[in-house]
Amino acid sequence: MQHITDTTKLNNGVQMPWLGFGVFQTKEGDEVINAVRDALETGYRSIDTAAAYGNETGVGTAIKQSGVSRDELFVTTKVWNSNQGYDTTLRAFDESRKKLGLDVIDLYLIHWPVKGKYKDTWKAMEKLYRDGHVRAIGVSNFHVHHLNDLLENSEVVPAVNQIELHPLLSQVELRNFCQQKGIQVEAWSPLIAGKHHLPLLDELASKYHKSPAQIILRWDLQHGIVTIPKSIHTERIRENTNVFDFTLSDEDVQRLDGLNRNERTGADPDNFNF
């Protein structure tokens, strides 16, 4: 991984950038339009949104205004829990596609494993994939048992599992399972550890002449994890891309691995009520 445009090959051959730009909690309208515009100008080519974020229209506007050609972009969105089920997923996809102003979505994800619903949702997503409306389909917040359940009678293996992942929640067992199944792991909230005072991050930031955030993002990349930091600040958006000009030593990667506390900031996929 030498450059922001470097990609990983998903299990169906589609190329996905290792570094993407997330827009969770970025307000619809000028805030998200400006953030995505800054990201695209900086060089990001992967944008991650979701129906639940309420900002797909703004993301679409920024993409349209950017002048970046469609074939250079990788756009992800997600079906929300209240829209899960076969017919409702198909309708939700059409709504997301209209808001984004795109004919084809690069990656469509099930946002959370809603019990009794996600298998029907997956059937709808397999149809969208077969019909060419999406280039790849995947899941988000799925544990090993959710994936095993889904794989029992699915025709398409998820291309991606987007999960909460950072040095305090390293999810090694789940990552190993996904690797065995050919599912690319993607980290949401990758920089949460930056909100904790972790002396090791300060030490490594000083050693490599980088920020704590850059150290975490590099740790993701060296573990083969796609990562999607978010920010609305131009300087931070740019800073988060400067992770391709250094390499953490194996020893330092292992020391970061040792920070794991299985500590979540978001909901547990086995126990959520939204």
Coordinates of C-alpha atoms in Angstrom, one line a residue:
M1 CA 0.0 0.0 0.0
Q2 CA 1.9 3.0 -1.3
H3 CA -0.9 5.4 -2.3
I4 CA -4.4 6.6 -1.5
T5 CA -5.7 5.0 -4.7
D6 CA -4.3 1.5 -3.8
T7 CA -7.0 -1.1 -3.7
T8 CA -7.8 -4.5 -2.4
K9 CA -9.5 -7.1 -4.6
L10 CA -12.8 -8.3 -3.2
N11 CA -14.0 -11.9 -3.6
N12 CA -15.8 -11.1 -6.8
G13 CA -12.8 -9.3 -8.4
V14 CA -14.1 -5.8 -7.7
Q15 CA -11.3 -3.4 -6.6
M16 CA -12.0 -1.4 -3.4
P17 CA -9.7 1.4 -2.1
W18 CA -8.0 0.6 1.2
L19 CA -8.6 4.1 2.5
G20 CA -12.1 5.6 2.3
F21 CA -14.0 8.6 3.7
G22 CA -16.8 8.1 6.1
V23 CA -19.7 10.5 6.6
F24 CA -21.4 9.2 9.8
Q25 CA -22.9 12.0 11.8
T26 CA -22.0 14.5 9.1
K27 CA -25.0 16.8 8.6
E28 CA -27.0 16.8 5.4
G29 CA -26.5 20.0 3.3
D30 CA -23.5 22.2 3.2
E31 CA -21.6 20.2 5.9
V32 CA -21.5 16.9 4.1
I33 CA -21.2 18.5 0.7
N34 CA -18.1 20.5 1.8
A35 CA -16.6 17.5 3.6
V36 CA -17.0 15.1 0.6
R37 CA -15.8 17.8 -1.8
D38 CA -12.7 18.3 0.4
A39 CA -12.1 14.5 0.5
L40 CA -12.4 14.1 -3.2
E41 CA -10.1 17.1 -3.8
T42 CA -7.6 15.5 -1.4
G43 CA -7.6 12.3 -3.3
Y44 CA -10.1 10.0 -1.6
R45 CA -12.0 7.9 -4.1
S46 CA -14.1 5.8 -1.7
I47 CA -17.0 7.4 0.1
D48 CA -19.0 5.5 2.7
T49 CA -22.6 6.6 3.6
A50 CA -25.8 5.0 4.7
A51 CA -29.6 5.6 4.5
A52 CA -29.6 6.0 8.3
Y53 CA -27.1 8.9 8.1
G54 CA -29.6 11.0 6.3
N55 CA -27.0 12.6 4.0
E56 CA -27.1 10.6 0.8
T57 CA -28.4 13.5 -1.1
G58 CA -25.5 15.7 0.0
V59 CA -23.0 13.0 -0.8
G60 CA -24.6 12.7 -4.3
T61 CA -24.4 16.5 -4.8
A62 CA -20.7 16.6 -3.8
I63 CA -19.9 13.8 -6.2
K64 CA -21.7 15.5 -9.0
Q65 CA -20.1 18.8 -8.4
S66 CA -16.6 17.3 -8.0
G67 CA -16.0 16.5 -11.7
V68 CA -14.4 13.2 -10.7
S69 CA -15.4 10.6 -13.2
R70 CA -17.7 7.9 -12.0
D71 CA -15.4 5.0 -12.8
E72 CA -12.8 6.4 -10.4
L73 CA -15.2 6.4 -7.5
F74 CA -16.2 3.7 -5.0
V75 CA -19.5 4.5 -3.3
T76 CA -20.9 2.5 -0.4
T77 CA -24.4 2.8 1.2
K78 CA -26.4 0.6 3.5
V79 CA -30.0 -0.5 4.0
W80 CA -31.4 0.5 7.4
N81 CA -33.0 -1.8 9.9
S82 CA -36.6 -0.6 9.5
N83 CA -36.3 -1.3 5.8
Q84 CA -35.0 -4.9 6.1
G85 CA -37.0 -7.7 4.4
Y86 CA -37.2 -8.6 0.7
D87 CA -39.5 -6.0 -0.9
T88 CA -38.6 -3.2 1.5
T89 CA -34.9 -3.6 0.8
L90 CA -35.5 -3.3 -3.0
R91 CA -37.5 -0.1 -2.4
A92 CA -34.9 1.2 0.0
F93 CA -32.2 0.6 -2.5
D94 CA -34.0 2.5 -5.2
E95 CA -34.5 5.5 -2.8
S96 CA -30.8 5.5 -1.9
R97 CA -29.8 5.3 -5.5
K98 CA -32.0 8.3 -6.4
K99 CA -30.7 10.4 -3.5
L100 CA -27.1 9.6 -4.5
G101 CA -27.9 10.3 -8.2
L102 CA -26.1 7.1 -9.2
D103 CA -27.3 4.3 -11.5
V104 CA -25.0 1.7 -9.9
I105 CA -23.8 1.5 -6.3
D106 CA -20.4 0.0 -5.8
L107 CA -21.1 -1.6 -2.4
Y108 CA -24.4 -2.2 -0.7
L109 CA -24.4 -3.4 2.9
I110 CA -26.9 -4.7 5.5
H111 CA -26.4 -2.1 8.2
W112 CA -27.2 -4.4 11.2
P113 CA -28.1 -8.1 11.6
V114 CA -31.8 -7.7 12.4
K115 CA -33.0 -11.0 13.7
G116 CA -35.5 -12.8 11.4
K117 CA -35.0 -10.2 8.7
Y118 CA -31.4 -10.3 7.4
K119 CA -31.7 -13.5 5.4
D120 CA -34.7 -12.0 3.4
T121 CA -32.7 -8.8 3.1
W122 CA -29.8 -10.7 1.7
K123 CA -32.0 -12.4 -0.9
A124 CA -33.0 -9.0 -2.1
M125 CA -29.4 -7.9 -2.2
E126 CA -28.4 -11.0 -4.2
K127 CA -31.1 -10.0 -6.8
L128 CA -29.7 -6.4 -7.0
Y129 CA -26.3 -7.9 -7.5
R130 CA -27.4 -10.3 -10.2
D131 CA -29.3 -7.6 -12.0
G132 CA -26.2 -5.4 -12.1
H133 CA -27.5 -2.6 -9.8
V134 CA -24.6 -3.1 -7.4
R135 CA -21.1 -4.2 -8.0
A136 CA -20.6 -5.9 -4.6
I137 CA -22.8 -6.7 -1.6
G138 CA -21.9 -7.2 2.0
V139 CA -22.8 -6.8 5.6
S140 CA -22.0 -4.6 8.6
N141 CA -21.8 -5.5 12.3
F142 CA -22.1 -9.2 11.7
H143 CA -20.6 -11.6 14.2
V144 CA -19.3 -15.0 13.3
H145 CA -22.6 -16.7 14.1
H146 CA -24.5 -14.2 12.0
L147 CA -22.2 -14.9 9.0
N148 CA -22.5 -18.7 9.5
D149 CA -26.3 -18.4 9.6
L150 CA -26.3 -16.2 6.4
L151 CA -23.9 -18.4 4.5
E152 CA -26.1 -21.5 5.2
N153 CA -28.4 -20.8 2.3
S154 CA -27.0 -17.8 0.4
E155 CA -25.8 -17.9 -3.2
V156 CA -23.3 -15.0 -2.8
V157 CA -20.7 -14.8 0.0
P158 CA -20.6 -11.2 1.4
A159 CA -17.7 -9.2 -0.1
V160 CA -17.2 -7.1 3.0
N161 CA -18.0 -7.1 6.7
Q162 CA -17.8 -3.5 8.1
I163 CA -17.4 -3.6 11.8
E164 CA -16.4 -1.5 14.7
L165 CA -12.6 -2.0 14.9
H166 CA -9.8 -0.1 16.5
P167 CA -6.9 -0.9 18.9
L168 CA -9.2 -1.2 21.9
L169 CA -11.5 -3.6 19.9
S170 CA -9.3 -5.6 17.6
Q171 CA -11.8 -8.4 16.8
V172 CA -9.1 -11.0 16.0
E173 CA -11.4 -14.0 15.9
L174 CA -13.9 -12.3 13.6
R175 CA -11.1 -11.1 11.3
N176 CA -9.7 -14.6 11.1
F177 CA -13.1 -16.0 10.2
C178 CA -13.7 -13.4 7.5
Q179 CA -10.2 -14.1 6.0
Q180 CA -11.0 -17.8 5.8
K181 CA -14.2 -17.1 4.0
G182 CA -12.8 -14.5 1.6
I183 CA -14.7 -11.6 3.3
Q184 CA -12.9 -8.2 3.4
V185 CA -12.9 -6.6 6.8
E186 CA -13.6 -2.9 7.0
A187 CA -13.2 -0.8 10.1
W188 CA -15.8 1.8 11.2
S189 CA -14.9 4.2 13.9
P190 CA -11.2 3.4 13.4
L191 CA -10.0 6.4 15.3
I192 CA -11.9 6.0 18.5
A193 CA -8.8 5.1 20.4
G194 CA -7.7 8.7 19.7
K195 CA -10.4 9.8 22.2
H196 CA -8.6 7.9 24.9
H197 CA -5.2 8.9 26.3
L198 CA -3.1 6.0 25.3
P199 CA 0.6 6.7 26.0
L200 CA 1.7 4.1 23.4
L201 CA 0.1 6.1 20.7
D202 CA 1.9 9.3 21.8
E203 CA 5.2 7.3 21.9
L204 CA 4.7 5.9 18.4
A205 CA 3.5 9.2 17.0
S206 CA 6.7 10.8 18.3
K207 CA 8.9 7.9 17.0
Y208 CA 7.4 8.0 13.4
H209 CA 6.8 11.8 13.3
K210 CA 3.1 11.2 12.7
S211 CA -0.2 11.9 14.6
P212 CA -1.8 9.2 16.8
A213 CA -4.6 9.0 14.2
Q214 CA -2.1 8.3 11.4
I215 CA -0.5 5.5 13.6
I216 CA -3.9 3.8 14.0
L217 CA -4.8 4.1 10.3
R218 CA -1.4 2.6 9.4
W219 CA -2.0 -0.2 11.9
D220 CA -5.3 -1.0 10.1
L221 CA -3.7 -1.0 6.7
Q222 CA -0.8 -3.3 7.8
H223 CA -3.4 -5.8 9.1
G224 CA -5.1 -5.8 5.7
I225 CA -8.2 -3.9 7.0
V226 CA -10.0 -1.3 4.9
T227 CA -10.5 1.8 6.9
I228 CA -12.9 4.8 6.6
P229 CA -12.0 7.7 8.9
K230 CA -14.4 10.6 9.1
S231 CA -13.9 14.3 9.6
I232 CA -15.4 17.6 8.6
H233 CA -12.2 19.5 9.1
T234 CA -10.1 20.0 5.9
E235 CA -6.8 19.7 7.7
R236 CA -7.8 16.4 9.4
I237 CA -9.2 15.1 6.1
R238 CA -5.9 15.7 4.5
E239 CA -3.8 14.4 7.5
N240 CA -5.7 11.1 7.5
T241 CA -4.4 10.4 4.0
N242 CA -0.7 10.7 4.9
V243 CA -0.3 7.1 6.0
F244 CA 1.4 5.7 2.9
D245 CA 4.9 7.0 3.4
F246 CA 5.9 5.0 6.5
T247 CA 5.7 1.5 7.9
L248 CA 5.2 0.4 11.5
S249 CA 7.7 -2.2 12.7
D250 CA 6.4 -5.7 13.4
E251 CA 7.2 -5.1 17.1
D252 CA 5.2 -1.8 17.2
V253 CA 2.2 -3.5 15.4
Q254 CA 2.3 -6.2 18.1
R255 CA 2.4 -3.6 20.9
L256 CA -0.7 -1.9 19.3
D257 CA -2.4 -5.3 19.2
G258 CA -1.8 -5.5 22.9
L259 CA -4.0 -2.5 23.6
N260 CA -7.1 -4.6 22.9
R261 CA -9.8 -4.5 25.7
N262 CA -12.8 -5.7 23.7
E263 CA -14.1 -2.3 24.4
R264 CA -17.0 -1.1 22.2
T265 CA -18.2 2.5 21.7
G266 CA -21.2 1.4 19.6
A267 CA -23.8 -1.2 20.2
D268 CA -23.1 -4.9 20.4
P269 CA -24.5 -6.7 17.3
D270 CA -26.0 -9.3 19.6
N271 CA -27.9 -6.7 21.7
F272 CA -29.2 -3.6 19.9
N273 CA -32.6 -2.1 19.9
F274 CA -32.8 0.2 16.9

